[in-house]
Every structure is written in C-alpha cells, then in structure tokens.
Short mmCIF file of C-alpha atoms in Angstrom, two decimals:
data_model
loop_
_atom_site.label_atom_id
_atom_site.label_comp_id
_atom_site.label_asym_id
_atom_site.label_seq_id
_atom_site.Cartn_x
_atom_site.Cartn_y
_atom_site.Cartn_z
CA MET E 11 9.54 -14.06 66.98
CA ARG E 12 12.51 -11.99 68.14
CA ASP E 13 14.27 -15.12 69.49
CA VAL E 14 13.82 -16.89 66.15
CA LEU E 15 15.35 -13.97 64.30
CA LEU E 16 18.31 -13.91 66.66
CA ILE E 17 18.86 -17.64 66.23
CA ALA E 18 18.75 -17.25 62.42
CA LEU E 19 21.16 -14.31 62.60
CA TYR E 20 23.70 -16.17 64.77
CA SER E 21 23.47 -19.25 62.53
CA PHE E 22 23.93 -17.18 59.39
CA LEU E 23 26.94 -15.31 60.75
CA GLY E 24 28.67 -18.50 61.88
CA ALA E 25 27.98 -20.34 58.61
CA ALA E 26 28.94 -17.29 56.49
CA ALA E 27 32.29 -16.98 58.23
CA ALA E 28 33.03 -20.65 57.64
CA GLY E 29 31.86 -20.40 54.03
CA LEU E 30 34.12 -17.40 53.35
CA LEU E 31 37.13 -19.22 54.75
CA GLY E 32 36.25 -22.29 52.67
CA ALA E 33 35.99 -20.23 49.48
CA LEU E 34 39.42 -18.74 50.11
CA ALA E 35 40.81 -22.24 50.74
CA LEU E 36 39.29 -23.59 47.53
CA ARG E 37 40.79 -20.73 45.56
CA ALA E 38 44.22 -21.36 47.05
CA LEU E 39 43.97 -25.12 46.37
CA ARG E 40 42.27 -24.91 42.97
CA HIS E 41 45.20 -26.62 41.21
CA ARG E 42 45.24 -29.61 43.56
CA SER E 43 43.45 -32.93 43.11
CA VAL E 44 39.71 -33.59 43.28
CA ALA E 45 40.16 -35.35 46.61
CA VAL E 46 41.54 -32.15 48.20
CA SER E 47 38.65 -30.10 46.79
CA LEU E 48 36.08 -32.59 48.08
CA THR E 49 37.74 -32.57 51.50
CA VAL E 50 37.65 -28.77 51.62
CA VAL E 51 33.97 -28.77 50.64
CA ALA E 52 33.18 -31.32 53.35
CA VAL E 53 35.18 -29.37 55.95
CA VAL E 54 33.42 -26.13 55.02
CA SER E 55 30.00 -27.77 55.28
CA VAL E 56 30.76 -29.34 58.67
CA VAL E 57 32.45 -26.24 60.08
CA ALA E 58 29.59 -24.03 58.88
CA MET E 59 27.07 -26.30 60.59
CA LEU E 60 29.24 -26.53 63.71
CA ALA E 61 29.81 -22.77 63.89
CA GLY E 62 26.14 -21.97 63.48
CA THR E 63 25.08 -24.57 66.06
CA LEU E 64 27.61 -23.51 68.67
CA ALA E 65 26.84 -19.85 68.15
CA VAL E 66 23.14 -20.49 68.76
CA ALA E 67 23.90 -22.78 71.73
CA ARG E 68 26.01 -20.12 73.43
CA ALA E 69 23.43 -17.44 72.69
CA MET E 70 20.76 -19.58 74.32
CA PHE E 71 22.90 -19.78 77.53
CA LEU E 72 22.74 -23.54 77.77
CA SER E 73 24.21 -25.23 80.84
CA PRO E 74 27.84 -26.39 80.55
CA HIS E 75 26.65 -29.98 80.39
CA ASP E 76 24.20 -29.29 77.57
CA LEU E 77 26.81 -27.26 75.68
CA THR E 78 29.28 -30.15 76.01
CA VAL E 79 26.68 -32.59 74.65
CA VAL E 80 25.93 -30.38 71.64
CA THR E 81 29.65 -29.89 70.95
CA THR E 82 30.34 -33.64 71.20
CA VAL E 83 27.51 -34.49 68.80
CA CYS E 84 28.67 -31.87 66.29
CA ALA E 85 32.31 -33.00 66.52
CA THR E 86 31.35 -36.65 65.97
CA ALA E 87 29.28 -35.70 62.94
CA ALA E 88 32.22 -33.65 61.64
CA VAL E 89 34.65 -36.57 61.94
CA VAL E 90 32.27 -38.96 60.15
CA SER E 91 31.61 -36.42 57.40
CA LEU E 92 35.29 -35.80 56.85
CA ALA E 93 36.08 -39.52 56.71
CA THR E 94 33.28 -40.04 54.18
CA ALA E 95 34.54 -37.13 52.08
CA LEU E 96 38.07 -38.54 52.08
CA LEU E 97 36.87 -41.99 50.98
CA LEU E 98 34.71 -40.47 48.26
CA GLY E 99 37.57 -38.29 47.10
CA ARG E 100 39.96 -41.27 46.91
CA TRP E 101 37.40 -43.21 44.85
CA VAL E 102 36.84 -40.30 42.44
CA VAL E 103 40.59 -39.75 42.12
CA ALA E 104 41.13 -43.45 41.39
CA ARG E 105 38.49 -43.36 38.64
CA SER E 106 40.02 -40.17 37.24
CA ALA E 107 43.50 -41.74 37.27
CA ALA E 108 42.20 -44.83 35.43
CA LEU E 109 40.60 -42.58 32.81
CA THR E 110 43.87 -40.65 32.50
CA ARG E 111 45.82 -43.86 31.87
CA ALA E 112 43.29 -44.95 29.26
CA ALA E 113 43.54 -41.55 27.57
CA ARG E 114 47.35 -41.83 27.61
CA SER E 115 47.15 -45.18 25.81
CA PHE E 116 44.80 -43.47 23.36
CA GLY E 117 47.58 -41.07 22.44
CA ASP E 118 50.33 -43.73 22.39
CA GLU E 119 48.53 -46.63 20.69
CA GLY E 120 45.86 -44.79 18.74
CA ARG E 121 42.93 -46.50 20.44
CA PHE E 122 40.86 -45.88 23.56
CA ALA E 123 39.11 -48.37 25.82
CA ALA E 124 37.09 -46.94 28.70
CA PRO E 125 38.14 -48.42 32.08
CA GLY E 126 35.71 -50.87 33.62
CA GLY E 127 33.89 -50.50 36.90
CA GLY E 128 31.57 -47.83 38.21
CA ALA E 129 32.20 -44.15 37.66
CA THR E 130 30.46 -40.86 38.23
CA ALA E 131 28.10 -39.63 35.53
CA GLU E 132 30.59 -36.96 34.43
CA LEU E 133 33.54 -39.38 34.14
CA ALA E 134 31.36 -41.94 32.35
CA ALA E 135 30.23 -39.28 29.87
CA LEU E 136 33.85 -38.24 29.32
CA GLY E 137 34.80 -41.88 28.69
CA ARG E 138 32.02 -42.24 26.11
CA GLU E 139 33.12 -39.09 24.32
CA LEU E 140 36.73 -40.28 24.23
CA ALA E 141 35.60 -43.66 22.88
CA ALA E 142 33.55 -41.95 20.16
CA THR E 143 36.51 -39.73 19.28
CA SER E 144 38.75 -42.79 19.14
CA GLY E 145 36.39 -44.41 16.64
CA LYS E 146 36.34 -41.30 14.48
CA LEU E 147 40.12 -41.08 14.49
CA ALA E 148 40.42 -44.77 13.62
CA ARG E 149 38.12 -44.29 10.63
CA SER E 150 40.12 -41.21 9.61
CA ARG E 151 43.36 -43.17 9.79
CA GLU E 152 41.86 -45.94 7.67
CA ARG E 153 40.75 -43.40 5.05
CA GLU E 154 44.16 -41.75 5.14
CA GLN E 155 45.91 -45.09 4.69
CA ALA E 156 43.60 -45.97 1.79
CA LEU E 157 44.26 -42.60 0.16
CA GLU E 158 48.00 -42.97 0.65
CA ALA E 159 47.94 -46.44 -0.92
CA SER E 160 45.89 -45.06 -3.79
CA ARG E 161 48.38 -42.21 -4.28
CA ARG E 162 51.30 -44.63 -4.37
CA GLU E 163 49.55 -46.80 -6.94
CA LEU E 164 48.65 -43.73 -8.98
CA VAL E 165 52.24 -42.44 -8.98
CA ALA E 166 53.51 -45.86 -10.07
CA TRP E 167 50.94 -46.18 -12.86
CA ILE E 168 51.35 -42.60 -14.04
CA SER E 169 55.13 -43.02 -14.18
CA HIS E 170 54.74 -46.13 -16.30
CA ASP E 171 52.07 -44.64 -18.56
CA LEU E 172 54.02 -41.44 -19.13
CA ARG E 173 57.21 -43.33 -19.88
CA THR E 174 55.68 -45.27 -22.80
CA PRO E 175 54.64 -42.32 -25.01
CA LEU E 176 57.72 -40.33 -24.00
CA ALA E 177 59.97 -43.19 -25.10
CA GLY E 178 58.10 -43.38 -28.40
CA LEU E 179 58.40 -39.63 -28.94
CA ARG E 180 62.12 -39.76 -28.23
CA ALA E 181 62.70 -42.65 -30.63
CA MET E 182 60.69 -41.05 -33.44
CA SER E 183 62.28 -37.63 -32.95
CA GLU E 184 65.76 -39.22 -33.09
CA ALA E 185 64.79 -41.09 -36.27
CA LEU E 186 63.59 -37.87 -37.87
CA GLU E 187 66.69 -36.01 -36.71
CA ASP E 188 69.03 -38.68 -38.12
CA GLY E 189 67.08 -38.83 -41.38
CA VAL E 190 66.40 -42.58 -41.13
CA ALA E 191 62.60 -42.29 -40.96
CA GLU E 192 61.15 -43.96 -44.05
CA ASP E 193 57.80 -42.18 -43.80
CA PRO E 194 58.22 -38.83 -41.96
CA PRO E 195 54.51 -37.84 -42.24
CA ARG E 196 53.51 -41.10 -40.52
CA TYR E 197 56.05 -40.43 -37.78
CA LEU E 198 54.68 -36.93 -37.30
CA ARG E 199 51.09 -38.21 -37.09
CA ARG E 200 52.14 -40.76 -34.48
CA MET E 201 54.01 -38.10 -32.51
CA ARG E 202 50.94 -35.89 -32.54
CA GLN E 203 48.81 -38.78 -31.23
CA ASP E 204 51.26 -39.43 -28.40
CA VAL E 205 51.29 -35.74 -27.51
CA GLU E 206 47.49 -35.76 -27.41
CA ARG E 207 47.55 -38.77 -25.08
CA LEU E 208 50.01 -37.01 -22.79
CA ASP E 209 47.91 -33.86 -22.87
CA ALA E 210 44.78 -35.83 -21.94
CA MET E 211 46.56 -37.53 -19.04
CA VAL E 212 47.91 -34.25 -17.70
CA GLY E 213 44.45 -32.71 -18.05
CA ASP E 214 42.93 -35.58 -16.05
CA LEU E 215 45.55 -35.17 -13.33
CA PHE E 216 44.88 -31.45 -13.13
CA GLU E 217 41.12 -32.01 -12.94
CA LEU E 218 41.55 -34.64 -10.23
CA SER E 219 43.84 -32.40 -8.20
CA ARG E 220 41.23 -29.63 -8.27
CA ILE E 221 38.55 -32.09 -7.17
CA HIS E 222 40.63 -33.38 -4.25
CA ALA E 223 41.49 -29.82 -3.23
CA GLY E 224 37.81 -28.81 -3.29
CA ALA E 225 38.66 -26.14 -5.86
CA LEU E 226 36.57 -27.42 -8.76
CA PRO E 227 34.70 -24.37 -10.11
CA LEU E 228 31.04 -25.11 -10.85
CA HIS E 229 28.62 -22.92 -12.76
CA PRO E 230 25.27 -24.68 -12.38
CA SER E 231 22.32 -23.81 -14.55
CA ARG E 232 18.89 -25.31 -15.05
CA MET E 233 18.71 -27.74 -17.96
CA SER E 234 16.89 -30.81 -19.12
CA VAL E 235 18.43 -34.24 -18.63
CA TYR E 236 17.30 -35.05 -22.16
CA ASP E 237 19.55 -32.33 -23.61
CA LEU E 238 22.44 -33.40 -21.38
CA VAL E 239 22.23 -37.02 -22.54
CA ASP E 240 21.75 -36.01 -26.15
CA ASP E 241 24.99 -33.99 -26.11
CA ALA E 242 26.90 -36.86 -24.50
CA LEU E 243 25.59 -39.37 -27.06
CA ALA E 244 26.54 -37.07 -29.91
CA GLY E 245 30.08 -36.74 -28.55
CA ALA E 246 30.51 -40.51 -28.09
CA GLY E 247 28.92 -41.44 -31.42
CA PRO E 248 32.13 -41.55 -33.52
CA LEU E 249 33.90 -43.79 -30.99
CA ALA E 250 30.89 -46.13 -30.85
CA ARG E 251 30.83 -46.45 -34.66
CA GLU E 252 34.57 -47.13 -34.69
CA HIS E 253 34.10 -50.02 -32.25
CA GLY E 254 30.89 -51.27 -33.82
CA VAL E 255 28.85 -50.58 -30.67
CA ALA E 256 25.27 -49.32 -30.76
CA LEU E 257 24.29 -46.38 -28.54
CA THR E 258 20.70 -46.09 -27.33
CA GLY E 259 19.05 -43.39 -25.26
CA GLU E 260 15.40 -44.31 -25.46
CA GLY E 261 14.64 -44.40 -21.72
CA VAL E 262 15.45 -40.75 -21.05
CA GLU E 263 12.85 -38.59 -19.34
CA ALA E 264 12.98 -34.82 -19.84
CA VAL E 265 13.34 -33.93 -16.15
CA PRO E 266 15.11 -30.73 -15.05
CA VAL E 267 18.38 -30.60 -13.09
CA GLU E 268 20.63 -27.78 -11.93
CA VAL E 269 24.18 -28.79 -12.87
CA ASP E 270 27.31 -27.50 -14.53
CA GLY E 271 26.64 -28.60 -18.09
CA LYS E 272 30.30 -28.85 -19.07
CA GLU E 273 31.33 -30.94 -16.06
CA MET E 274 28.30 -33.20 -16.21
CA THR E 275 28.87 -33.78 -19.93
CA ARG E 276 32.37 -34.89 -18.99
CA VAL E 277 30.87 -37.32 -16.46
CA LEU E 278 28.62 -38.93 -19.05
CA GLY E 279 31.40 -38.85 -21.62
CA ASN E 280 33.80 -40.73 -19.33
CA LEU E 281 31.15 -43.34 -18.56
CA LEU E 282 30.27 -43.76 -22.23
CA VAL E 283 33.91 -44.05 -23.34
CA ASN E 284 34.55 -46.73 -20.72
CA ALA E 285 31.38 -48.57 -21.66
CA ILE E 286 32.10 -48.47 -25.40
CA ARG E 287 35.69 -49.65 -25.02
CA ARG E 288 34.65 -52.55 -22.80
CA THR E 289 31.65 -53.66 -24.84
CA PRO E 290 32.30 -56.20 -27.63
CA ALA E 291 31.55 -55.32 -31.26
CA ASP E 292 27.84 -55.57 -32.15
CA GLY E 293 27.05 -54.89 -28.48
CA THR E 294 24.88 -52.13 -27.07
CA VAL E 295 25.46 -49.34 -24.59
CA ALA E 296 22.19 -47.98 -23.18
CA VAL E 297 21.72 -44.61 -21.52
CA ALA E 298 18.64 -43.93 -19.41
CA ALA E 299 17.41 -41.20 -17.07
CA ARG E 300 14.46 -41.23 -14.71
CA ARG E 301 13.14 -39.32 -11.74
CA GLU E 302 12.88 -41.02 -8.36
CA ALA E 303 11.31 -38.93 -5.59
CA ASP E 304 13.58 -35.88 -5.22
CA THR E 305 16.44 -37.26 -7.31
CA VAL E 306 17.31 -37.83 -10.95
CA VAL E 307 19.05 -41.10 -11.83
CA LEU E 308 21.20 -41.27 -14.98
CA SER E 309 22.46 -44.74 -15.90
CA VAL E 310 24.89 -46.16 -18.44
CA THR E 311 24.62 -49.92 -19.05
CA ASP E 312 27.27 -51.77 -21.03
CA GLY E 313 28.00 -55.32 -22.16
CA CYS E 314 31.41 -55.78 -20.51
CA GLY E 315 30.46 -59.07 -18.91
CA GLY E 316 30.46 -57.68 -15.37
CA ILE E 317 33.00 -56.67 -12.74
CA PRO E 318 34.25 -59.11 -10.05
CA GLU E 319 32.33 -58.55 -6.83
CA SER E 320 35.59 -58.00 -4.93
CA ASP E 321 36.45 -55.08 -7.24
CA LEU E 322 33.10 -53.28 -7.09
CA PRO E 323 33.91 -51.23 -3.93
CA ARG E 324 37.14 -49.92 -5.58
CA VAL E 325 35.82 -49.04 -9.01
CA PHE E 326 35.78 -45.29 -8.33
CA ASP E 327 39.12 -45.21 -6.49
CA THR E 328 41.88 -43.08 -7.97
CA GLY E 329 44.05 -45.15 -10.30
CA TRP E 330 41.92 -48.32 -10.02
CA ARG E 331 42.06 -50.61 -13.03
CA GLY E 332 41.10 -54.01 -11.74
CA SER E 333 42.27 -57.25 -13.32
CA GLU E 334 41.51 -55.80 -16.74
CA ALA E 335 41.68 -52.05 -17.22
CA ARG E 336 38.40 -50.30 -17.90
CA THR E 337 40.32 -47.47 -19.56
CA GLN E 338 41.90 -47.14 -22.95
CA PRO E 339 45.46 -48.40 -23.41
CA GLY E 340 47.85 -46.01 -21.74
CA GLY E 341 45.10 -44.60 -19.54
CA ALA E 342 45.84 -43.90 -15.91
CA GLY E 343 42.58 -45.10 -14.39
CA LEU E 344 41.45 -41.58 -13.53
CA GLY E 345 38.19 -41.38 -15.49
CA LEU E 346 35.91 -42.98 -12.89
CA ALA E 347 37.61 -41.13 -10.02
CA ILE E 348 36.87 -37.88 -11.87
CA VAL E 349 33.28 -39.03 -12.36
CA ARG E 350 32.80 -39.56 -8.65
CA GLY E 351 34.49 -36.27 -7.74
CA ILE E 352 32.35 -34.20 -10.11
CA VAL E 353 29.13 -35.94 -9.05
CA GLU E 354 29.89 -35.47 -5.35
CA ALA E 355 30.66 -31.80 -6.03
CA HIS E 356 27.04 -31.60 -7.27
CA ALA E 357 25.80 -33.11 -3.97
CA GLY E 358 25.13 -36.42 -5.72
CA ARG E 359 26.65 -39.89 -5.69
CA ALA E 360 27.87 -42.43 -8.24
CA THR E 361 27.27 -46.19 -7.96
CA VAL E 362 27.98 -49.32 -9.97
CA SER E 363 26.33 -52.73 -10.02
CA ASN E 364 26.44 -55.84 -12.16
CA VAL E 365 23.56 -56.68 -14.48
CA PRO E 366 23.10 -59.67 -16.80
CA GLY E 367 25.83 -59.46 -19.44
CA GLY E 368 27.51 -56.34 -18.12
CA CYS E 369 27.35 -53.62 -15.49
CA ARG E 370 25.39 -50.45 -14.85
CA PHE E 371 26.85 -47.15 -13.67
CA GLU E 372 24.35 -44.78 -12.06
CA VAL E 373 24.70 -41.08 -11.33
CA ILE E 374 22.18 -39.87 -8.75
CA LEU E 375 21.66 -36.10 -8.62
CA PRO E 376 19.24 -33.84 -6.75
CA ALA E 377 16.26 -32.97 -8.92
CA ALA E 378 15.60 -29.33 -9.71
CA PRO E 379 12.33 -27.99 -8.26
#
C-alpha cells in the first residue's frame, strides 16, 4: 500500500508541475490563435504524463535499459500527440478564418452565408446564429425601406393636399382685401371650410406621429361593444343621410371590451366615413360585432365594389390611396393608417377583405373577461 501511495505522489507532483507551467503559458499566450492554445494544451498533457511516468520510473529504480524503453515510448507518444494537436489546430483555425470572412461579407454586403464543409459544434452554432441575425436584419431593412417609401409618398401627397386649400384661401383673402368679392359671406364660409379641412389634416398628422412614436395616450375602461357602435353610428348618421346611404347595426352583440372609448370611436368613425363615401347612393353600410373565442370582432361592410387584390396588403399603409382614393377629396390617406395604429395600441389587429359587392373591414380586439 505504501508503494502505491508513493507512486501516486510522484505522479501527482510531476503532473502538477507540468500543469502549472502550462497554465502560465496559456495565460501568456491568451491573445494568440486557437492553434497555439491547442498546441499548449497538448504539450501540457503530454509533458504531465511524461513527467509523472519518468518520476515513477526513476523512483522504482528501473534498469538503464528499462528506463530508456519507457522514455522512448513516452517521447514517441508525445511527438504523435503534438503532431495531432497541430493538425487539429490548423483545421479549427481554417474553419474560424472562413467564418470570419463570411462575417466580414455580412458587414460589407448586408447578408451572411455560412461557409460549407464540416465545423465544430461551437462554430456551427455560431454560424447558425449569424445566419438568423442576417435574416432579421434583412427583414428590418425591408421594413425600413417600405417605411421610407411610405414617408416620401406621404410628404408628396401632403404637400399637394395642403397647397390646394392654401391657394384657395390666398385667392379669396386677396379678393376680399381688394373688394372685388361679389358675395363676401360666401367667401367667408368657403374660407372657414378650407380652414377646417386644414385643421383636420394637421390633426391626423399629429395623431399619426404620436402613434408611430408609441406615445399615444390610452385610457381604457370597460364598456359594451353595443354602446361603442351606437355612438359611432350616431356620429356618422348625418353624413350617411347626405350621401343617401343606409346605416345598419343589427348584428351587434352586447359583449364587453376594455378600450379607450374616444380612440375606438375614432376608429369606427374613420371606417364608417370611408365606407359611406365609397358606397353609391341607395347603398348600405352594415356594422356588426360578435365574440369569437377570446376576441371581439367589429366589422364594417360597404358597397364600394371591392378593392383590387394587389392593393389589399397596402390598404393600411400611411398615405395609401390606391387607384381611387378611399378618402374624401383633399384627404391625405391617413385615416386607415390611424385605424391600424390605434387598434394595434389596444393589442388588436385590423384586416380587410373583399365581399360580394364591396369590402369588409374588421377590427379584432381582446375580449374583456
């Protein structure tokens, strides 16, 4: 038993000394390549084994011949181990360099393609993460480009739409100032109407800017969908009578929701105004509300004749008008963008689909418990 303990002690001391030297070497070479670190690890392992073996061999007082045999075997194993470590290190470094080049192209070209061939589990996982990040960035760039295009269109349309009433106001004010207006009260009424249009457009822009900035203040309260729809129908009634359009709200269930009543009334009001203006005289605009599982679905169906399928994905985009504007003359195409923003602020979503004779806008909100 005593001999076994001595052998273990000699082996431990020899291996510990080699391990300590290896740790110091790794610390000194920590900024070098992976190949150098792998070589150091292999050298430490071989030297630790060699030191422990030789220490035990000398302690056992082997014959010179036997000691030479043991030393030769250990040295041969050390050379093979070091050669294997160097080859492995070169392979790992090559894979790491290929991944570095692919990552560099990711930064230069905006896309990442993982290098082919085998790789260690860690490098393969890193390649997958970079590929996933590349996909996310590509989708972000697409969204940014779409938003930028939408902003440019909005600026162009707003500039045009603001110029029209401003030009009218300037002409009428000059006529009044020069005393050539034949009917000053009519001019004043028209000026007031243009000012109201400008005020509405500025209000829509302000509302949309708050939505995009995530600064839309909401004050949700529990209310019945029936009351919400009833208020919206009452507000849109005069416009419907002016256009000869019938409003119906017979399919409305009295289900509870927790929403900001003012903002949600604006949502329904925008949808109803669009539907009324796009529905021919003697047509019908129907409002319905129903509960589906944990959601409440409010729908507005008009008789506009439908929207081209190619335009359906863009209906709620800022400034969208399509081939024929779904907004009143002089509108900036902000109403449906505001609808989507307010609905999404309530953790809901807005959709549109074609139905026979027209289209149906749906607002899907979480149902109150």
